[in-house]
Amino acid sequence: MSIMTIYHLVAIFLLCIGLFGIVYRKTLVGIVLGIELMLNGAGLSIMASAQLTPTPNELGQVGALLVMGIAAAEATLLLAILLVVSRRFKNVEAGKLVTMRG
Amino acid sequence: MDNLLNENLAWAVLFGHIAIIVAGGFITVLSESLIRALMGLILTLFGVAGLFFLMAAPFIGLMQILIYVGAVSVLIFFAIMLTNAWPGGDEHGNISGKKVIYAALAAIAPAVFLGTAAIRTAPPSIFTPDETQVSELGQFLLEPYILPFELISLLLTISMAGAVLLVFERRKKK
């Protein structure tokens, strides 16, 4: 097993545990935590693919930086959406949000 | 001899960080209190930052700590505080066995497919990656990769504006 495979398996673990969290958690905040785990796994995978193969290193580092930027943008927007949802519905449980009109 | 010691140390650091990531991941998804889950996420993020350092990319590792641990975690912390998702509140209570089975299926299916693919098709890898200078990274970002760089700044601007707009609109209606 090459060293890159170990990094990729860690990234796959992060993806799978994130998916598990998305299905398992009841509140929207718990789901957001799962999404962050998955995004982090994506960054790790991109980084390992570029650093540990003859691919130019800059490609992977810039890719990981872009993933981080997207994660930051996504977290900001999700905070705003969570605030609006919790004001309108008085809770943030995914199973109880069944309508688009508050 | 010295080389062997360094190699053993590198393996120990690698598996130590993997252990931190695995423990943090399980705390994140299984903890009943959301604050504890967030702490598990932060543990995982630190573990991934350690792996970045081990791959000879200290700049990205520091960015990981700055952006994820510094900014994103604080944002999620605000989300927990402002939505009353308290321990003993929303996340509390027994979870049906059906849900656990669905969640395990959702996790195991990609693990099997992607895991076998990653193990079978892995190209030979470099054992000691070279370090890239930050100046080279900046040059790369501003010359061949100028379009993604501009697009990510546009995305950040739009998402910040959207977040402010979402929260303002609700206040006006009150």
PDB file of C-alpha atoms in Angstrom:
ATOM      1  CA  MET A   1       0.000   0.000   0.000  1.00  0.00           C
ATOM      2  CA  SER A   2       1.523   3.305  -1.044  1.00  0.00           C
ATOM      3  CA  ILE A   3       1.663   6.212   1.376  1.00  0.00           C
ATOM      4  CA  MET A   4      -0.837   8.194  -0.694  1.00  0.00           C
ATOM      5  CA  THR A   5      -3.427   5.440  -0.258  1.00  0.00           C
ATOM      6  CA  ILE A   6      -3.294   5.952   3.513  1.00  0.00           C
ATOM      7  CA  TYR A   7      -4.090   9.658   3.066  1.00  0.00           C
ATOM      8  CA  HIS A   8      -6.871   8.803   0.639  1.00  0.00           C
ATOM      9  CA  LEU A   9      -8.361   6.297   3.068  1.00  0.00           C
ATOM     10  CA  VAL A  10      -8.393   8.985   5.768  1.00  0.00           C
ATOM     11  CA  ALA A  11     -10.159  11.314   3.323  1.00  0.00           C
ATOM     12  CA  ILE A  12     -12.714   8.585   2.523  1.00  0.00           C
ATOM     13  CA  PHE A  13     -13.227   8.074   6.253  1.00  0.00           C
ATOM     14  CA  LEU A  14     -13.994  11.792   6.635  1.00  0.00           C
ATOM     15  CA  LEU A  15     -16.449  11.638   3.716  1.00  0.00           C
ATOM     16  CA  CYS A  16     -18.234   8.597   5.159  1.00  0.00           C
ATOM     17  CA  ILE A  17     -18.425   9.864   8.718  1.00  0.00           C
ATOM     18  CA  GLY A  18     -19.784  13.158   7.317  1.00  0.00           C
ATOM     19  CA  LEU A  19     -22.483  11.301   5.384  1.00  0.00           C
ATOM     20  CA  PHE A  20     -23.287   9.288   8.504  1.00  0.00           C
ATOM     21  CA  GLY A  21     -23.650  12.530  10.460  1.00  0.00           C
ATOM     22  CA  ILE A  22     -25.913  14.098   7.834  1.00  0.00           C
ATOM     23  CA  VAL A  23     -28.342  11.171   7.999  1.00  0.00           C
ATOM     24  CA  TYR A  24     -28.038  10.544  11.747  1.00  0.00           C
ATOM     25  CA  ARG A  25     -28.308  14.067  13.181  1.00  0.00           C
ATOM     26  CA  LYS A  26     -31.658  15.647  13.923  1.00  0.00           C
ATOM     27  CA  THR A  27     -30.795  19.340  14.013  1.00  0.00           C
ATOM     28  CA  LEU A  28     -29.582  21.472  11.122  1.00  0.00           C
ATOM     29  CA  VAL A  29     -26.485  22.456  13.116  1.00  0.00           C
ATOM     30  CA  GLY A  30     -25.483  18.787  13.394  1.00  0.00           C
ATOM     31  CA  ILE A  31     -25.908  18.430   9.630  1.00  0.00           C
ATOM     32  CA  VAL A  32     -23.651  21.448   9.082  1.00  0.00           C
ATOM     33  CA  LEU A  33     -20.967  19.733  11.177  1.00  0.00           C
ATOM     34  CA  GLY A  34     -21.198  16.688   8.886  1.00  0.00           C
ATOM     35  CA  ILE A  35     -20.843  18.882   5.783  1.00  0.00           C
ATOM     36  CA  GLU A  36     -17.718  20.504   7.221  1.00  0.00           C
ATOM     37  CA  LEU A  37     -16.181  17.074   7.811  1.00  0.00           C
ATOM     38  CA  MET A  38     -16.845  16.079   4.194  1.00  0.00           C
ATOM     39  CA  LEU A  39     -15.353  19.297   2.811  1.00  0.00           C
ATOM     40  CA  ASN A  40     -12.253  18.777   4.921  1.00  0.00           C
ATOM     41  CA  GLY A  41     -11.870  15.279   3.541  1.00  0.00           C
ATOM     42  CA  ALA A  42     -12.061  16.707   0.009  1.00  0.00           C
ATOM     43  CA  GLY A  43      -9.272  19.169   0.789  1.00  0.00           C
ATOM     44  CA  LEU A  44      -7.091  16.438   2.277  1.00  0.00           C
ATOM     45  CA  SER A  45      -7.615  14.195  -0.743  1.00  0.00           C
ATOM     46  CA  ILE A  46      -6.735  16.940  -3.256  1.00  0.00           C
ATOM     47  CA  MET A  47      -3.662  17.870  -1.265  1.00  0.00           C
ATOM     48  CA  ALA A  48      -2.373  14.283  -0.967  1.00  0.00           C
ATOM     49  CA  SER A  49      -2.944  13.636  -4.682  1.00  0.00           C
ATOM     50  CA  ALA A  50      -0.748  16.589  -5.655  1.00  0.00           C
ATOM     51  CA  GLN A  51       1.959  16.446  -2.983  1.00  0.00           C
ATOM     52  CA  LEU A  52       2.685  12.739  -3.145  1.00  0.00           C
ATOM     53  CA  THR A  53       2.692  12.265  -6.940  1.00  0.00           C
ATOM     54  CA  PRO A  54       4.713  14.027  -9.685  1.00  0.00           C
ATOM     55  CA  THR A  55       1.799  16.458 -10.209  1.00  0.00           C
ATOM     56  CA  PRO A  56       2.877  20.104  -9.646  1.00  0.00           C
ATOM     57  CA  ASN A  57       2.569  20.837  -5.931  1.00  0.00           C
ATOM     58  CA  GLU A  58       1.004  24.260  -6.485  1.00  0.00           C
ATOM     59  CA  LEU A  59      -2.026  22.654  -8.099  1.00  0.00           C
ATOM     60  CA  GLY A  60      -2.969  20.745  -4.952  1.00  0.00           C
ATOM     61  CA  GLN A  61      -2.189  23.585  -2.560  1.00  0.00           C
ATOM     62  CA  VAL A  62      -4.300  26.057  -4.554  1.00  0.00           C
ATOM     63  CA  GLY A  63      -7.056  23.451  -4.779  1.00  0.00           C
ATOM     64  CA  ALA A  64      -7.053  22.972  -1.018  1.00  0.00           C
ATOM     65  CA  LEU A  65      -7.145  26.748  -0.534  1.00  0.00           C
ATOM     66  CA  LEU A  66     -10.138  27.056  -2.875  1.00  0.00           C
ATOM     67  CA  VAL A  67     -11.957  24.311  -0.963  1.00  0.00           C
ATOM     68  CA  MET A  68     -11.326  26.243   2.253  1.00  0.00           C
ATOM     69  CA  GLY A  69     -12.686  29.424   0.653  1.00  0.00           C
ATOM     70  CA  ILE A  70     -15.840  27.625  -0.457  1.00  0.00           C
ATOM     71  CA  ALA A  71     -16.241  26.155   3.041  1.00  0.00           C
ATOM     72  CA  ALA A  72     -15.976  29.630   4.593  1.00  0.00           C
ATOM     73  CA  ALA A  73     -18.560  31.074   2.172  1.00  0.00           C
ATOM     74  CA  GLU A  74     -20.872  28.125   2.799  1.00  0.00           C
ATOM     75  CA  ALA A  75     -20.568  28.436   6.587  1.00  0.00           C
ATOM     76  CA  THR A  76     -21.472  32.144   6.454  1.00  0.00           C
ATOM     77  CA  LEU A  77     -24.547  31.544   4.361  1.00  0.00           C
ATOM     78  CA  LEU A  78     -25.622  28.592   6.494  1.00  0.00           C
ATOM     79  CA  LEU A  79     -25.384  30.698   9.649  1.00  0.00           C
ATOM     80  CA  ALA A  80     -27.758  33.252   8.117  1.00  0.00           C
ATOM     81  CA  ILE A  81     -30.173  30.555   6.916  1.00  0.00           C
ATOM     82  CA  LEU A  82     -30.130  28.871  10.340  1.00  0.00           C
ATOM     83  CA  LEU A  83     -30.902  32.206  12.013  1.00  0.00           C
ATOM     84  CA  VAL A  84     -33.878  32.861   9.744  1.00  0.00           C
ATOM     85  CA  VAL A  85     -35.178  29.287  10.158  1.00  0.00           C
ATOM     86  CA  SER A  86     -34.895  29.393  13.939  1.00  0.00           C
ATOM     87  CA  ARG A  87     -36.730  32.731  14.100  1.00  0.00           C
ATOM     88  CA  ARG A  88     -39.605  31.552  11.939  1.00  0.00           C
ATOM     89  CA  PHE A  89     -40.035  27.985  13.206  1.00  0.00           C
ATOM     90  CA  LYS A  90     -38.676  28.353  16.765  1.00  0.00           C
ATOM     91  CA  ASN A  91     -36.566  25.218  16.276  1.00  0.00           C
ATOM     92  CA  VAL A  92     -33.993  23.844  13.870  1.00  0.00           C
ATOM     93  CA  GLU A  93     -34.966  20.180  13.662  1.00  0.00           C
ATOM     94  CA  ALA A  94     -34.768  18.897  10.115  1.00  0.00           C
ATOM     95  CA  GLY A  95     -37.757  16.578  10.527  1.00  0.00           C
ATOM     96  CA  LYS A  96     -40.065  19.369  11.651  1.00  0.00           C
ATOM     97  CA  LEU A  97     -39.354  21.783   8.790  1.00  0.00           C
ATOM     98  CA  VAL A  98     -41.964  20.686   6.289  1.00  0.00           C
ATOM     99  CA  THR A  99     -42.995  23.947   4.664  1.00  0.00           C
ATOM    100  CA  MET A 100     -41.241  26.737   2.803  1.00  0.00           C
ATOM    101  CA  ARG A 101     -43.581  29.404   4.258  1.00  0.00           C
ATOM    102  CA  GLY A 102     -42.970  30.210   7.886  1.00  0.00           C
TER     103      GLY A 102
ATOM    104  CA  MET B   1      20.560   5.159  11.715  1.00  0.00           C
ATOM    105  CA  ASP B   2      19.477   8.759  11.978  1.00  0.00           C
ATOM    106  CA  ASN B   3      17.449   8.357   8.809  1.00  0.00           C
ATOM    107  CA  LEU B   4      15.688   5.312  10.224  1.00  0.00           C
ATOM    108  CA  LEU B   5      14.810   7.225  13.375  1.00  0.00           C
ATOM    109  CA  ASN B   6      13.341  10.039  11.284  1.00  0.00           C
ATOM    110  CA  GLU B   7      11.294   7.589   9.268  1.00  0.00           C
ATOM    111  CA  ASN B   8       9.908   5.923  12.382  1.00  0.00           C
ATOM    112  CA  LEU B   9       9.065   9.339  13.783  1.00  0.00           C
ATOM    113  CA  ALA B  10       7.225  10.241  10.561  1.00  0.00           C
ATOM    114  CA  TRP B  11       5.142   7.050  10.770  1.00  0.00           C
ATOM    115  CA  ALA B  12       4.343   7.737  14.417  1.00  0.00           C
ATOM    116  CA  VAL B  13       3.257  11.301  13.590  1.00  0.00           C
ATOM    117  CA  LEU B  14       1.148  10.051  10.666  1.00  0.00           C
ATOM    118  CA  PHE B  15      -0.720   7.424  12.664  1.00  0.00           C
ATOM    119  CA  GLY B  16      -1.039   9.718  15.690  1.00  0.00           C
ATOM    120  CA  HIS B  17      -2.773  12.329  13.560  1.00  0.00           C
ATOM    121  CA  ILE B  18      -4.961   9.689  11.924  1.00  0.00           C
ATOM    122  CA  ALA B  19      -6.001   8.539  15.416  1.00  0.00           C
ATOM    123  CA  ILE B  20      -6.851  12.158  16.324  1.00  0.00           C
ATOM    124  CA  ILE B  21      -8.924  12.510  13.130  1.00  0.00           C
ATOM    125  CA  VAL B  22     -10.836   9.269  13.713  1.00  0.00           C
ATOM    126  CA  ALA B  23     -11.564  10.093  17.363  1.00  0.00           C
ATOM    127  CA  GLY B  24     -12.664  13.623  16.464  1.00  0.00           C
ATOM    128  CA  GLY B  25     -14.883  12.342  13.658  1.00  0.00           C
ATOM    129  CA  PHE B  26     -16.716   9.935  15.946  1.00  0.00           C
ATOM    130  CA  ILE B  27     -17.138  12.601  18.633  1.00  0.00           C
ATOM    131  CA  THR B  28     -18.530  14.966  15.984  1.00  0.00           C
ATOM    132  CA  VAL B  29     -21.273  12.665  14.762  1.00  0.00           C
ATOM    133  CA  LEU B  30     -22.160  10.711  17.910  1.00  0.00           C
ATOM    134  CA  SER B  31     -21.972  13.262  20.741  1.00  0.00           C
ATOM    135  CA  GLU B  32     -25.324  14.217  22.200  1.00  0.00           C
ATOM    136  CA  SER B  33     -24.324  17.776  23.033  1.00  0.00           C
ATOM    137  CA  LEU B  34     -23.709  19.970  20.002  1.00  0.00           C
ATOM    138  CA  ILE B  35     -20.984  21.932  21.786  1.00  0.00           C
ATOM    139  CA  ARG B  36     -19.077  18.702  22.351  1.00  0.00           C
ATOM    140  CA  ALA B  37     -19.678  17.767  18.717  1.00  0.00           C
ATOM    141  CA  LEU B  38     -18.142  21.096  17.679  1.00  0.00           C
ATOM    142  CA  MET B  39     -15.121  20.377  19.863  1.00  0.00           C
ATOM    143  CA  GLY B  40     -14.793  17.018  18.085  1.00  0.00           C
ATOM    144  CA  LEU B  41     -14.880  18.847  14.743  1.00  0.00           C
ATOM    145  CA  ILE B  42     -12.116  21.182  15.921  1.00  0.00           C
ATOM    146  CA  LEU B  43     -10.053  18.144  16.971  1.00  0.00           C
ATOM    147  CA  THR B  44     -10.498  16.666  13.493  1.00  0.00           C
ATOM    148  CA  LEU B  45      -9.519  19.959  11.851  1.00  0.00           C
ATOM    149  CA  PHE B  46      -6.326  20.099  13.904  1.00  0.00           C
ATOM    150  CA  GLY B  47      -5.554  16.508  12.896  1.00  0.00           C
ATOM    151  CA  VAL B  48      -5.984  17.349   9.201  1.00  0.00           C
ATOM    152  CA  ALA B  49      -3.787  20.436   9.683  1.00  0.00           C
ATOM    153  CA  GLY B  50      -1.127  18.129  11.141  1.00  0.00           C
ATOM    154  CA  LEU B  51      -1.338  15.909   8.044  1.00  0.00           C
ATOM    155  CA  PHE B  52      -0.842  19.018   5.876  1.00  0.00           C
ATOM    156  CA  PHE B  53       2.293  19.859   7.857  1.00  0.00           C
ATOM    157  CA  LEU B  54       3.483  16.266   7.414  1.00  0.00           C
ATOM    158  CA  MET B  55       2.992  16.580   3.633  1.00  0.00           C
ATOM    159  CA  ALA B  56       5.467  19.495   3.642  1.00  0.00           C
ATOM    160  CA  ALA B  57       2.789  22.153   3.100  1.00  0.00           C
ATOM    161  CA  PRO B  58       3.068  24.327   6.214  1.00  0.00           C
ATOM    162  CA  PHE B  59       1.332  27.286   4.552  1.00  0.00           C
ATOM    163  CA  ILE B  60      -1.833  25.285   3.864  1.00  0.00           C
ATOM    164  CA  GLY B  61      -1.667  23.784   7.364  1.00  0.00           C
ATOM    165  CA  LEU B  62      -1.572  27.265   8.884  1.00  0.00           C
ATOM    166  CA  MET B  63      -4.405  28.377   6.594  1.00  0.00           C
ATOM    167  CA  GLN B  64      -6.400  25.360   7.760  1.00  0.00           C
ATOM    168  CA  ILE B  65      -5.941  26.417  11.381  1.00  0.00           C
ATOM    169  CA  LEU B  66      -6.678  30.079  10.574  1.00  0.00           C
ATOM    170  CA  ILE B  67      -9.737  29.593   8.363  1.00  0.00           C
ATOM    171  CA  TYR B  68     -11.333  26.441   9.752  1.00  0.00           C
ATOM    172  CA  VAL B  69     -10.440  26.482  13.431  1.00  0.00           C
ATOM    173  CA  GLY B  70     -10.414  30.286  13.645  1.00  0.00           C
ATOM    174  CA  ALA B  71     -13.338  31.344  11.491  1.00  0.00           C
ATOM    175  CA  VAL B  72     -15.634  28.474  10.499  1.00  0.00           C
ATOM    176  CA  SER B  73     -15.749  26.953  14.000  1.00  0.00           C
ATOM    177  CA  VAL B  74     -16.630  30.319  15.523  1.00  0.00           C
ATOM    178  CA  LEU B  75     -19.401  30.726  12.944  1.00  0.00           C
ATOM    179  CA  ILE B  76     -20.809  27.287  13.829  1.00  0.00           C
ATOM    180  CA  PHE B  77     -20.503  28.169  17.496  1.00  0.00           C
ATOM    181  CA  PHE B  78     -22.619  31.263  16.844  1.00  0.00           C
ATOM    182  CA  ALA B  79     -25.099  29.101  14.975  1.00  0.00           C
ATOM    183  CA  ILE B  80     -25.392  26.774  18.010  1.00  0.00           C
ATOM    184  CA  MET B  81     -25.786  29.666  20.452  1.00  0.00           C
ATOM    185  CA  LEU B  82     -28.295  31.618  18.366  1.00  0.00           C
ATOM    186  CA  THR B  83     -30.594  28.730  17.478  1.00  0.00           C
ATOM    187  CA  ASN B  84     -31.119  27.287  20.972  1.00  0.00           C
ATOM    188  CA  ALA B  85     -29.850  23.889  19.860  1.00  0.00           C
ATOM    189  CA  TRP B  86     -28.870  23.053  23.394  1.00  0.00           C
ATOM    190  CA  PRO B  87     -27.816  19.770  24.964  1.00  0.00           C
ATOM    191  CA  GLY B  88     -30.908  18.114  26.304  1.00  0.00           C
ATOM    192  CA  GLY B  89     -32.784  20.058  23.648  1.00  0.00           C
ATOM    193  CA  ASP B  90     -33.106  19.199  20.009  1.00  0.00           C
ATOM    194  CA  GLU B  91     -30.390  16.601  19.670  1.00  0.00           C
ATOM    195  CA  HIS B  92     -31.503  14.736  22.786  1.00  0.00           C
ATOM    196  CA  GLY B  93     -33.721  11.671  22.904  1.00  0.00           C
ATOM    197  CA  ASN B  94     -33.499   8.129  21.605  1.00  0.00           C
ATOM    198  CA  ILE B  95     -32.879   7.656  17.924  1.00  0.00           C
ATOM    199  CA  SER B  96     -34.825   4.962  16.081  1.00  0.00           C
ATOM    200  CA  GLY B  97     -32.942   1.875  14.959  1.00  0.00           C
ATOM    201  CA  LYS B  98     -34.099   2.441  11.383  1.00  0.00           C
ATOM    202  CA  LYS B  99     -32.316   5.771  11.273  1.00  0.00           C
ATOM    203  CA  VAL B 100     -29.083   4.224  12.517  1.00  0.00           C
ATOM    204  CA  ILE B 101     -29.296   1.557   9.801  1.00  0.00           C
ATOM    205  CA  TYR B 102     -29.902   4.170   7.087  1.00  0.00           C
ATOM    206  CA  ALA B 103     -27.017   6.281   8.379  1.00  0.00           C
ATOM    207  CA  ALA B 104     -24.682   3.283   8.484  1.00  0.00           C
ATOM    208  CA  LEU B 105     -25.699   2.328   4.936  1.00  0.00           C
ATOM    209  CA  ALA B 106     -25.070   5.875   3.721  1.00  0.00           C
ATOM    210  CA  ALA B 107     -21.600   5.701   5.244  1.00  0.00           C
ATOM    211  CA  ILE B 108     -20.626   2.165   4.247  1.00  0.00           C
ATOM    212  CA  ALA B 109     -21.658   2.260   0.563  1.00  0.00           C
ATOM    213  CA  PRO B 110     -19.167   4.964  -0.533  1.00  0.00           C
ATOM    214  CA  ALA B 111     -16.565   3.526   1.843  1.00  0.00           C
ATOM    215  CA  VAL B 112     -16.638   0.180   0.033  1.00  0.00           C
ATOM    216  CA  PHE B 113     -16.619   1.570  -3.521  1.00  0.00           C
ATOM    217  CA  LEU B 114     -14.164   4.409  -3.037  1.00  0.00           C
ATOM    218  CA  GLY B 115     -11.970   2.387  -0.691  1.00  0.00           C
ATOM    219  CA  THR B 116     -11.485  -0.469  -3.154  1.00  0.00           C
ATOM    220  CA  ALA B 117     -10.955   2.022  -5.981  1.00  0.00           C
ATOM    221  CA  ALA B 118      -8.356   3.946  -3.974  1.00  0.00           C
ATOM    222  CA  ILE B 119      -6.470   0.799  -2.989  1.00  0.00           C
ATOM    223  CA  ARG B 120      -6.565  -0.865  -6.427  1.00  0.00           C
ATOM    224  CA  THR B 121      -5.736   2.086  -8.654  1.00  0.00           C
ATOM    225  CA  ALA B 122      -3.196   3.880  -6.478  1.00  0.00           C
ATOM    226  CA  PRO B 123      -0.212   5.157  -8.477  1.00  0.00           C
ATOM    227  CA  PRO B 124       3.245   4.872  -6.905  1.00  0.00           C
ATOM    228  CA  SER B 125       3.714   7.810  -4.573  1.00  0.00           C
ATOM    229  CA  ILE B 126       6.614   9.975  -3.509  1.00  0.00           C
ATOM    230  CA  PHE B 127       7.777   9.301   0.027  1.00  0.00           C
ATOM    231  CA  THR B 128       9.164  12.755   0.832  1.00  0.00           C
ATOM    232  CA  PRO B 129       7.364  15.611  -0.957  1.00  0.00           C
ATOM    233  CA  ASP B 130       9.172  18.888  -1.665  1.00  0.00           C
ATOM    234  CA  GLU B 131       8.159  22.075   0.043  1.00  0.00           C
ATOM    235  CA  THR B 132       6.684  24.804  -2.170  1.00  0.00           C
ATOM    236  CA  GLN B 133       7.559  28.438  -1.527  1.00  0.00           C
ATOM    237  CA  VAL B 134       4.614  30.709  -0.796  1.00  0.00           C
ATOM    238  CA  SER B 135       5.874  33.128  -3.482  1.00  0.00           C
ATOM    239  CA  GLU B 136       5.609  30.333  -6.091  1.00  0.00           C
ATOM    240  CA  LEU B 137       2.091  29.660  -4.858  1.00  0.00           C
ATOM    241  CA  GLY B 138       1.169  33.323  -5.296  1.00  0.00           C
ATOM    242  CA  GLN B 139       2.682  33.383  -8.775  1.00  0.00           C
ATOM    243  CA  PHE B 140       0.673  30.271  -9.680  1.00  0.00           C
ATOM    244  CA  LEU B 141      -2.509  31.817  -8.319  1.00  0.00           C
ATOM    245  CA  LEU B 142      -2.042  35.083 -10.228  1.00  0.00           C
ATOM    246  CA  GLU B 143      -0.826  33.747 -13.575  1.00  0.00           C
ATOM    247  CA  PRO B 144      -2.432  30.463 -14.740  1.00  0.00           C
ATOM    248  CA  TYR B 145      -5.116  30.320 -12.066  1.00  0.00           C
ATOM    249  CA  ILE B 146      -6.349  33.902 -12.113  1.00  0.00           C
ATOM    250  CA  LEU B 147      -9.919  32.921 -13.078  1.00  0.00           C
ATOM    251  CA  PRO B 148     -10.622  30.574 -10.108  1.00  0.00           C
ATOM    252  CA  PHE B 149      -8.994  33.156  -7.831  1.00  0.00           C
ATOM    253  CA  GLU B 150     -11.331  35.898  -9.043  1.00  0.00           C
ATOM    254  CA  LEU B 151     -14.326  33.560  -8.967  1.00  0.00           C
ATOM    255  CA  ILE B 152     -13.704  32.566  -5.350  1.00  0.00           C
ATOM    256  CA  SER B 153     -13.531  36.226  -4.340  1.00  0.00           C
ATOM    257  CA  LEU B 154     -16.795  36.829  -6.194  1.00  0.00           C
ATOM    258  CA  LEU B 155     -18.348  33.809  -4.438  1.00  0.00           C
ATOM    259  CA  LEU B 156     -17.248  35.103  -1.025  1.00  0.00           C
ATOM    260  CA  THR B 157     -18.643  38.575  -1.737  1.00  0.00           C
ATOM    261  CA  ILE B 158     -21.971  37.200  -2.935  1.00  0.00           C
ATOM    262  CA  SER B 159     -22.321  34.840   0.029  1.00  0.00           C
ATOM    263  CA  MET B 160     -21.511  37.594   2.553  1.00  0.00           C
ATOM    264  CA  ALA B 161     -23.997  39.953   0.881  1.00  0.00           C
ATOM    265  CA  GLY B 162     -26.591  37.185   0.782  1.00  0.00           C
ATOM    266  CA  ALA B 163     -26.113  36.396   4.462  1.00  0.00           C
ATOM    267  CA  VAL B 164     -26.537  40.045   5.469  1.00  0.00           C
ATOM    268  CA  LEU B 165     -29.573  40.405   3.208  1.00  0.00           C
ATOM    269  CA  LEU B 166     -31.258  37.274   4.582  1.00  0.00           C
ATOM    270  CA  VAL B 167     -31.054  38.468   8.164  1.00  0.00           C
ATOM    271  CA  PHE B 168     -31.971  42.101   7.377  1.00  0.00           C
ATOM    272  CA  GLU B 169     -35.142  41.290   5.479  1.00  0.00           C
ATOM    273  CA  ARG B 170     -36.600  39.477   8.444  1.00  0.00           C
ATOM    274  CA  ARG B 171     -35.922  42.402  10.750  1.00  0.00           C
ATOM    275  CA  LYS B 172     -37.716  44.860   8.474  1.00  0.00           C
ATOM    276  CA  LYS B 173     -40.911  42.818   8.528  1.00  0.00           C
ATOM    277  CA  LYS B 174     -41.115  42.743  12.310  1.00  0.00           C
TER     278      LYS B 174
END
